[in-house]
Coordinates of C-alpha atoms in Angstrom, one line a residue:
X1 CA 206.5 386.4 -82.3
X2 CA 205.2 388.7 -85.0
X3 CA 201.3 388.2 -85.8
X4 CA 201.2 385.0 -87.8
X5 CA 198.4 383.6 -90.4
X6 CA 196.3 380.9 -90.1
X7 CA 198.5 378.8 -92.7
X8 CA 202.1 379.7 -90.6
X9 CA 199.8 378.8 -87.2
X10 CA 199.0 375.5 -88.3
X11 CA 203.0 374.7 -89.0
X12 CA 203.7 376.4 -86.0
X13 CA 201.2 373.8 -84.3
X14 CA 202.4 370.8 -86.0
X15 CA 206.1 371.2 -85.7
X16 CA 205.6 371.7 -81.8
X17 CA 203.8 368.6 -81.8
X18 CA 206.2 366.7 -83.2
X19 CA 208.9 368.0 -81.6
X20 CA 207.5 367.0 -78.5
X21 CA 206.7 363.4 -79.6
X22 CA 209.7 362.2 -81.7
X23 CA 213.3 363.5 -82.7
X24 CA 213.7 365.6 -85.8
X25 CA 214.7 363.3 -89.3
X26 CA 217.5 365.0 -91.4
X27 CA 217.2 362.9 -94.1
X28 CA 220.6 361.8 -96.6
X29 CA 220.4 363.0 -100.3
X30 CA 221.2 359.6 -102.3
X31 CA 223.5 359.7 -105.4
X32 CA 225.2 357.0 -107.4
X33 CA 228.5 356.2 -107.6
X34 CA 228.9 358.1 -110.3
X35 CA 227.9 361.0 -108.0
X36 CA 224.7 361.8 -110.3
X37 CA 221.1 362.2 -108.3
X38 CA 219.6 358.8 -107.3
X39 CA 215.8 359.6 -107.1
X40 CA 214.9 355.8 -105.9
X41 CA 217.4 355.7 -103.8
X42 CA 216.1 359.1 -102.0
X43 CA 212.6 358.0 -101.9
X44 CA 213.4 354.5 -100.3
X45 CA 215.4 356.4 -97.8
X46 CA 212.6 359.1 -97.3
X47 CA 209.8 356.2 -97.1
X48 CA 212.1 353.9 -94.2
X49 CA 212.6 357.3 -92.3
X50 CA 208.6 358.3 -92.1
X51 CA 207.8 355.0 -90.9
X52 CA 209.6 355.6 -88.0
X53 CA 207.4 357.9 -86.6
X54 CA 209.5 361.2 -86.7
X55 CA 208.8 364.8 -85.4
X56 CA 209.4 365.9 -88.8
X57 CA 211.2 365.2 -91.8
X58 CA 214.1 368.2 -93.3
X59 CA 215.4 367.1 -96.6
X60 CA 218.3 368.9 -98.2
X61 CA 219.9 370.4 -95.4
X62 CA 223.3 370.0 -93.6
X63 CA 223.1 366.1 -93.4
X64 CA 221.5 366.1 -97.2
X65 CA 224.1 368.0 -98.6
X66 CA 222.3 371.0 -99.3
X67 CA 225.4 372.4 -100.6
X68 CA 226.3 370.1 -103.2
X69 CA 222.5 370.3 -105.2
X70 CA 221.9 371.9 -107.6
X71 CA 218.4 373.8 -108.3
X72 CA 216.9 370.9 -110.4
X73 CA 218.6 368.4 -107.8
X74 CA 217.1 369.9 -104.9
X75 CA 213.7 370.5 -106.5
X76 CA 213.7 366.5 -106.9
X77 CA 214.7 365.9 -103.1
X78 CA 212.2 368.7 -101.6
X79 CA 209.3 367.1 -104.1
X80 CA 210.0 363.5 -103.1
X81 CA 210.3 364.3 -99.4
X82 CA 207.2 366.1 -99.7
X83 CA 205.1 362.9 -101.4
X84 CA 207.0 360.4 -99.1
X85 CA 206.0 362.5 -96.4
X86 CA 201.8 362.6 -97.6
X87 CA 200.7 365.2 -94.9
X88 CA 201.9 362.9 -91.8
X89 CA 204.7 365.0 -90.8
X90 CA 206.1 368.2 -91.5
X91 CA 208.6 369.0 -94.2
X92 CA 211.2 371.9 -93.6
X93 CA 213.1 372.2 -97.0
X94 CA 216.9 374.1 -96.3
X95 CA 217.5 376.7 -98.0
X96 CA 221.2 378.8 -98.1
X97 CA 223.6 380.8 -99.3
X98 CA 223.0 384.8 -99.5
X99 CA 219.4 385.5 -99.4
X100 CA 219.3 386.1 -103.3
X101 CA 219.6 382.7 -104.0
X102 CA 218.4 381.3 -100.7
X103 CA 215.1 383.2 -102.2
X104 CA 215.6 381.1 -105.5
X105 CA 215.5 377.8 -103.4
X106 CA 212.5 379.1 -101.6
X107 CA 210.8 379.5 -104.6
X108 CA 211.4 375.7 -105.5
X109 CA 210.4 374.4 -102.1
X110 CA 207.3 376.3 -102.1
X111 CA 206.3 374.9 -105.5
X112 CA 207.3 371.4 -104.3
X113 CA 204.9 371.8 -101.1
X114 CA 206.8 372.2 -98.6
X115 CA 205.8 373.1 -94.7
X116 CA 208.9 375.3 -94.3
X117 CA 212.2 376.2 -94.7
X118 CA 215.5 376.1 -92.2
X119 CA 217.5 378.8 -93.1
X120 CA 221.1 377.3 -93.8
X121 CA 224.3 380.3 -92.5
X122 CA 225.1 382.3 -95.3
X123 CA 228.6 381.7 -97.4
X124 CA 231.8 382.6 -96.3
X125 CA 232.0 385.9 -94.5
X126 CA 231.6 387.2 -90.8
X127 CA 228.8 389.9 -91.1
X128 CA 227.1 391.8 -88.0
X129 CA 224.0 391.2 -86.4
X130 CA 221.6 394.1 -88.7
X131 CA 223.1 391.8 -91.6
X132 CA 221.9 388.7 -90.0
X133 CA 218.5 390.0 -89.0
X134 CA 218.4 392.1 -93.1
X135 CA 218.9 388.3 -94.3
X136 CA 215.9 387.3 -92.6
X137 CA 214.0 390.2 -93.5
X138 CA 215.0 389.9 -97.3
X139 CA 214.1 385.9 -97.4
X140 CA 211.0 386.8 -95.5
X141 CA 209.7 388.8 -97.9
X142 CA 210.4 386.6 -100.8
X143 CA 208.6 383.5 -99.4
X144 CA 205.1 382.8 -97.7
X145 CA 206.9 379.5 -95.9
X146 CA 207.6 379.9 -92.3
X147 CA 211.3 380.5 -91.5
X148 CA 213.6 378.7 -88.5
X149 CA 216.4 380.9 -88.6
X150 CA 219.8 378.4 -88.1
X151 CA 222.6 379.7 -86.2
X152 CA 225.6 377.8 -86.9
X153 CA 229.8 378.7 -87.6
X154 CA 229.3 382.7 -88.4
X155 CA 225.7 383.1 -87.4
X156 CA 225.1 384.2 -84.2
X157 CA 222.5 386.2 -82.9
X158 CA 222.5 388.2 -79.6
X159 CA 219.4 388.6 -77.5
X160 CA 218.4 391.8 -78.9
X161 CA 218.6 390.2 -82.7
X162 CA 216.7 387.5 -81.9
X163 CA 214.0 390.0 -80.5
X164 CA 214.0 391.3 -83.9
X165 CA 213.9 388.4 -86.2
X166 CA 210.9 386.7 -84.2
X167 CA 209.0 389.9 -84.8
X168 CA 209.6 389.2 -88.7
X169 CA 206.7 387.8 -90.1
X170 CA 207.1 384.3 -91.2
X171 CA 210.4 384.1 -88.6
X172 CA 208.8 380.9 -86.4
X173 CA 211.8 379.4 -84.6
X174 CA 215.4 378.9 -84.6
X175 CA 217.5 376.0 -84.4
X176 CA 221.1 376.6 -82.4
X177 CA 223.9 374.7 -83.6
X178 CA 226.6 376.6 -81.1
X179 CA 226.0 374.4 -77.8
X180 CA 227.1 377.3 -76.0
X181 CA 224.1 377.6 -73.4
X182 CA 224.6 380.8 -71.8
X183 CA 224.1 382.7 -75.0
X184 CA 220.7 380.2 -75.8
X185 CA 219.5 380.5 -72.0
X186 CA 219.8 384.0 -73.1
X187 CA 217.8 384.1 -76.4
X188 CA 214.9 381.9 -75.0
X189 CA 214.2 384.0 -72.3
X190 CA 213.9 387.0 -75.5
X191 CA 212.2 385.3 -77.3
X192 CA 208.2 385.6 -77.3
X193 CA 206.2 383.2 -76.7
X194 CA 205.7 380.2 -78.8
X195 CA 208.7 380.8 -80.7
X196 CA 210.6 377.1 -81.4
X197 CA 213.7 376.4 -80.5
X198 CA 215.5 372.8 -80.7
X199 CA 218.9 371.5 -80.6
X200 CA 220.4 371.3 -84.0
X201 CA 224.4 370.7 -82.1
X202 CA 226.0 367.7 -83.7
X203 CA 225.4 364.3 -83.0
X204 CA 222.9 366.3 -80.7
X205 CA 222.0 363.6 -78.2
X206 CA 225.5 363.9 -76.4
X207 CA 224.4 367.6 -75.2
X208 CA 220.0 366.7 -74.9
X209 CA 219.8 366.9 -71.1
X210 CA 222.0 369.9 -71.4
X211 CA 219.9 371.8 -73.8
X212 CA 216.7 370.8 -71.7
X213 CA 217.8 372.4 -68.8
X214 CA 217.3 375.9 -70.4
X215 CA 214.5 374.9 -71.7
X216 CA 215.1 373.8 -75.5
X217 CA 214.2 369.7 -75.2
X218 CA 214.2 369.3 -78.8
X219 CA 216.6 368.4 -81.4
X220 CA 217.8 366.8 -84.4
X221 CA 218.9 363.4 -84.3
X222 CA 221.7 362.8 -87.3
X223 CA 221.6 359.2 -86.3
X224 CA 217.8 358.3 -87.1
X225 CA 219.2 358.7 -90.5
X226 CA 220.9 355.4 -90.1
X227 CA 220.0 354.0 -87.0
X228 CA 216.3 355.1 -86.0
X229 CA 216.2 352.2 -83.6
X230 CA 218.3 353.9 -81.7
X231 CA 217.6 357.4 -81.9
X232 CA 213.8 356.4 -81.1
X233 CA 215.5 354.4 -77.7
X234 CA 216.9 357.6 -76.5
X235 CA 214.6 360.2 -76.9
X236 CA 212.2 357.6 -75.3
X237 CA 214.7 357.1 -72.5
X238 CA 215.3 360.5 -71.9
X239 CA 211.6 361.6 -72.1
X240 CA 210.6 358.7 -69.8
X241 CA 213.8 360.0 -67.0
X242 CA 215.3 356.5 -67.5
X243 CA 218.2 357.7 -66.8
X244 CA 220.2 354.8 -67.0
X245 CA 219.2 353.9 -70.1
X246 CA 220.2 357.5 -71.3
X247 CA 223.6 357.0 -69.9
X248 CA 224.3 353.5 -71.1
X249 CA 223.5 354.6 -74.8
X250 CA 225.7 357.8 -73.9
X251 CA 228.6 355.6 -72.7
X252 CA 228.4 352.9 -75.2
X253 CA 227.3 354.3 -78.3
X254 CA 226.9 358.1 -78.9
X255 CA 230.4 358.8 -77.1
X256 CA 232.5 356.5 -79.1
X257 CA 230.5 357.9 -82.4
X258 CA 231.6 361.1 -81.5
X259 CA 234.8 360.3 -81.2
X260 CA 235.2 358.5 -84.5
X261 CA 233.4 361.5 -85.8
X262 CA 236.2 363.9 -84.9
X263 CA 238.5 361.9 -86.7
X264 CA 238.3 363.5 -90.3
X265 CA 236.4 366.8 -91.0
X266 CA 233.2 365.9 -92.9
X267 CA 233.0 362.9 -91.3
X268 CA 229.5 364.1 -89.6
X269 CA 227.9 364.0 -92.7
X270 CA 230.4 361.2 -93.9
X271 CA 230.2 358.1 -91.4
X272 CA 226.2 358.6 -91.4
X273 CA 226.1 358.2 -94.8
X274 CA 228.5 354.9 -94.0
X275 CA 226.2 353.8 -91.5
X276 CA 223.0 354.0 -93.4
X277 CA 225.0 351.7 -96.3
X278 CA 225.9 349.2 -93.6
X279 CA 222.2 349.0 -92.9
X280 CA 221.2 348.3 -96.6
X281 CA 219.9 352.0 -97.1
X282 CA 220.6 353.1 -101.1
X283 CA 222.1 356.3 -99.9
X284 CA 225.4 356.4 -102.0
X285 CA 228.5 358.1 -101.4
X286 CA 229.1 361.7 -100.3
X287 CA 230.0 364.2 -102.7
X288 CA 233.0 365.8 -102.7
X289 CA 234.3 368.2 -100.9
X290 CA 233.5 365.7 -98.5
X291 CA 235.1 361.8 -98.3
X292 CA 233.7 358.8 -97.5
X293 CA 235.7 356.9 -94.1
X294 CA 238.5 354.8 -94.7
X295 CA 238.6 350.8 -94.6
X296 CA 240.2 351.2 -90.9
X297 CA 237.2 354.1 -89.6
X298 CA 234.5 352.2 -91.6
X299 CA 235.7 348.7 -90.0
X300 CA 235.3 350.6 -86.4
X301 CA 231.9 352.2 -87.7
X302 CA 230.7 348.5 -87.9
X303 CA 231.6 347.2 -85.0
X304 CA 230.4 350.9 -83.2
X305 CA 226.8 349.9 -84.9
X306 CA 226.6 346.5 -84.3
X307 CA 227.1 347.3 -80.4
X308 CA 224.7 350.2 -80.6
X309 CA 222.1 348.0 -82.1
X310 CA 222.5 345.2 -79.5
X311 CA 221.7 347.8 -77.1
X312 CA 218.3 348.4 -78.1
X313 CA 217.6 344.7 -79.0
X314 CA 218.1 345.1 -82.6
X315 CA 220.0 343.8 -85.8
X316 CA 222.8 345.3 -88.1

């Protein structure tokens, strides 16, 4: 990893720290009905989700709809994860699109004091690995936050990129969202030392003892959004080699989500949303392009929940 400052050292520090004692928070963006901004709503959300003792918190990404905020929008979310979050744990704001206006949103989250950013893939079109690292490079040099580079549909890197992007200064980690584990068992051992890496698949507990095994432990857990009980159970379980524990949550819970998942495209972002609105949470309704789950998906999202939650002795 490229020769870091005492500021980027000290995120490095803490996001290893909590990566190794709790799963990563991917907080939902709350709107109304009306689809406007729902600032209360956010910082309820935000507040119920610290409590739970997370590795760190990453408002407006993927699961926060990053791509449905606008500038002012996501200057609200980044600020009121920031406050909620009151120095406890780490805050990694997203940030997207080409690196023009990913720098934009940079801008924003370092005013709103953030920790650092996850770099979201860049719109639309396939481009080749000096593209992907020049992204980096450009973003890098627009920003003092740390970056964790996120590779994800067309971003890819090969062994040989990821050599160069860790030498970027500022470049701190990256978090794969491929599952294929040849190609990561392959970057890891490129990578330098103390560069991060964590599991960012979805629903990412279905593939945890697979991504441990070449040596990535951590990852983000979409379902501490909703159902941090849980979440927490697993990554306890799995930490703590109770296996069966692991494998009864596997079986009974996090399989069947999956599968209800696949269902309807969006539905990752979707039926979390769903879930955290079954629980009381004054998260809203998704924004189109995406939907929210039909009477019939949402019925078996209840009953899906309500077993999960009896599994780890607690309540819908």
């Amino acid at each position: 990893m490229a020769q870091v400052n005492g500021e980027t050292e000290t995120v490095v520090r803490r996001l290893r720290d909590g990566m190794a004692g709790g799963v990563l928070s991917f907080p939902l963006t709350s709107f109304h009905d009306d689809g406007s901004l729902d600032p209360d709503g956010f910082r309820a959300h935000v507040a119920a989700q610290t409590a739970t003792a997370p590795g760190a918190i990453f408002p407006a990404c993927g699961t926060g709809e990053f791509f449905s905020l606008d500038e002012d929008e996501y200057r609200t979310v980044v600020t009121i994860a920031v406050e909620e979050a009151a120095g406890r744990v780490p805050v990694v704001a997203g940030a997207g699109y080409g690196w023009a206006q990913a720098a934009r949103f940079a801008r924003i989250a370092e005013e709103a004091g953030a920790d650092a950013l996850l770099v979201l893939p860049h719109y639309l079109v396939a481009a080749p690995q000096d593209g992907l690292v020049a992204q980096l490079e450009q973003l890098a040099a627009r920003t003092r936050l740390p970056l964790i580079a996120y590779q994800r549909g067309q971003v890819a890197f090969t062994a040989s990129s990821l050599k160069r992007i860790a030498r970027i200064p500022g470049v701190i980690g990256l978090k794969d969202g491929h599952s294929d584990l040849d190609r990561l068992q392959r970057l890891t051992l490129a990578a330098p030392e103390g560069f991060l890496f964590f599991n960012g698949a979805s629903t990412a507990e279905i593939q945890a003892r697979a991504y441990a095994t070449v040596g990535v432990p951590a990852y983000s857990s979409a379902v501490h959004a909703f159902a941090p009980e849980i979440a927490n159970a697993f990554f306890a379980a799995l930490r703590d080699g109770d296996e069966k524990t692991v494998e009864r949550l596997l079986r009974e819970f996090y399989v069947p989500f999956v599968e209800l998942r696949d269902r309807v495209p969006g539905y990752a972002v979707s039926l979390v949303k769903a879930a955290a609105r079954l629980r009381g949470r004054p998260v809203g309704p998704v924004r189109a392009p995406l939907t929210d789950p039909t009477a019939a998906d949402l019925a078996d999202l209840t009953a899906l929940l309500t077993t999960g939650l009896d599994l780890v002795g607690a309540a819908l």
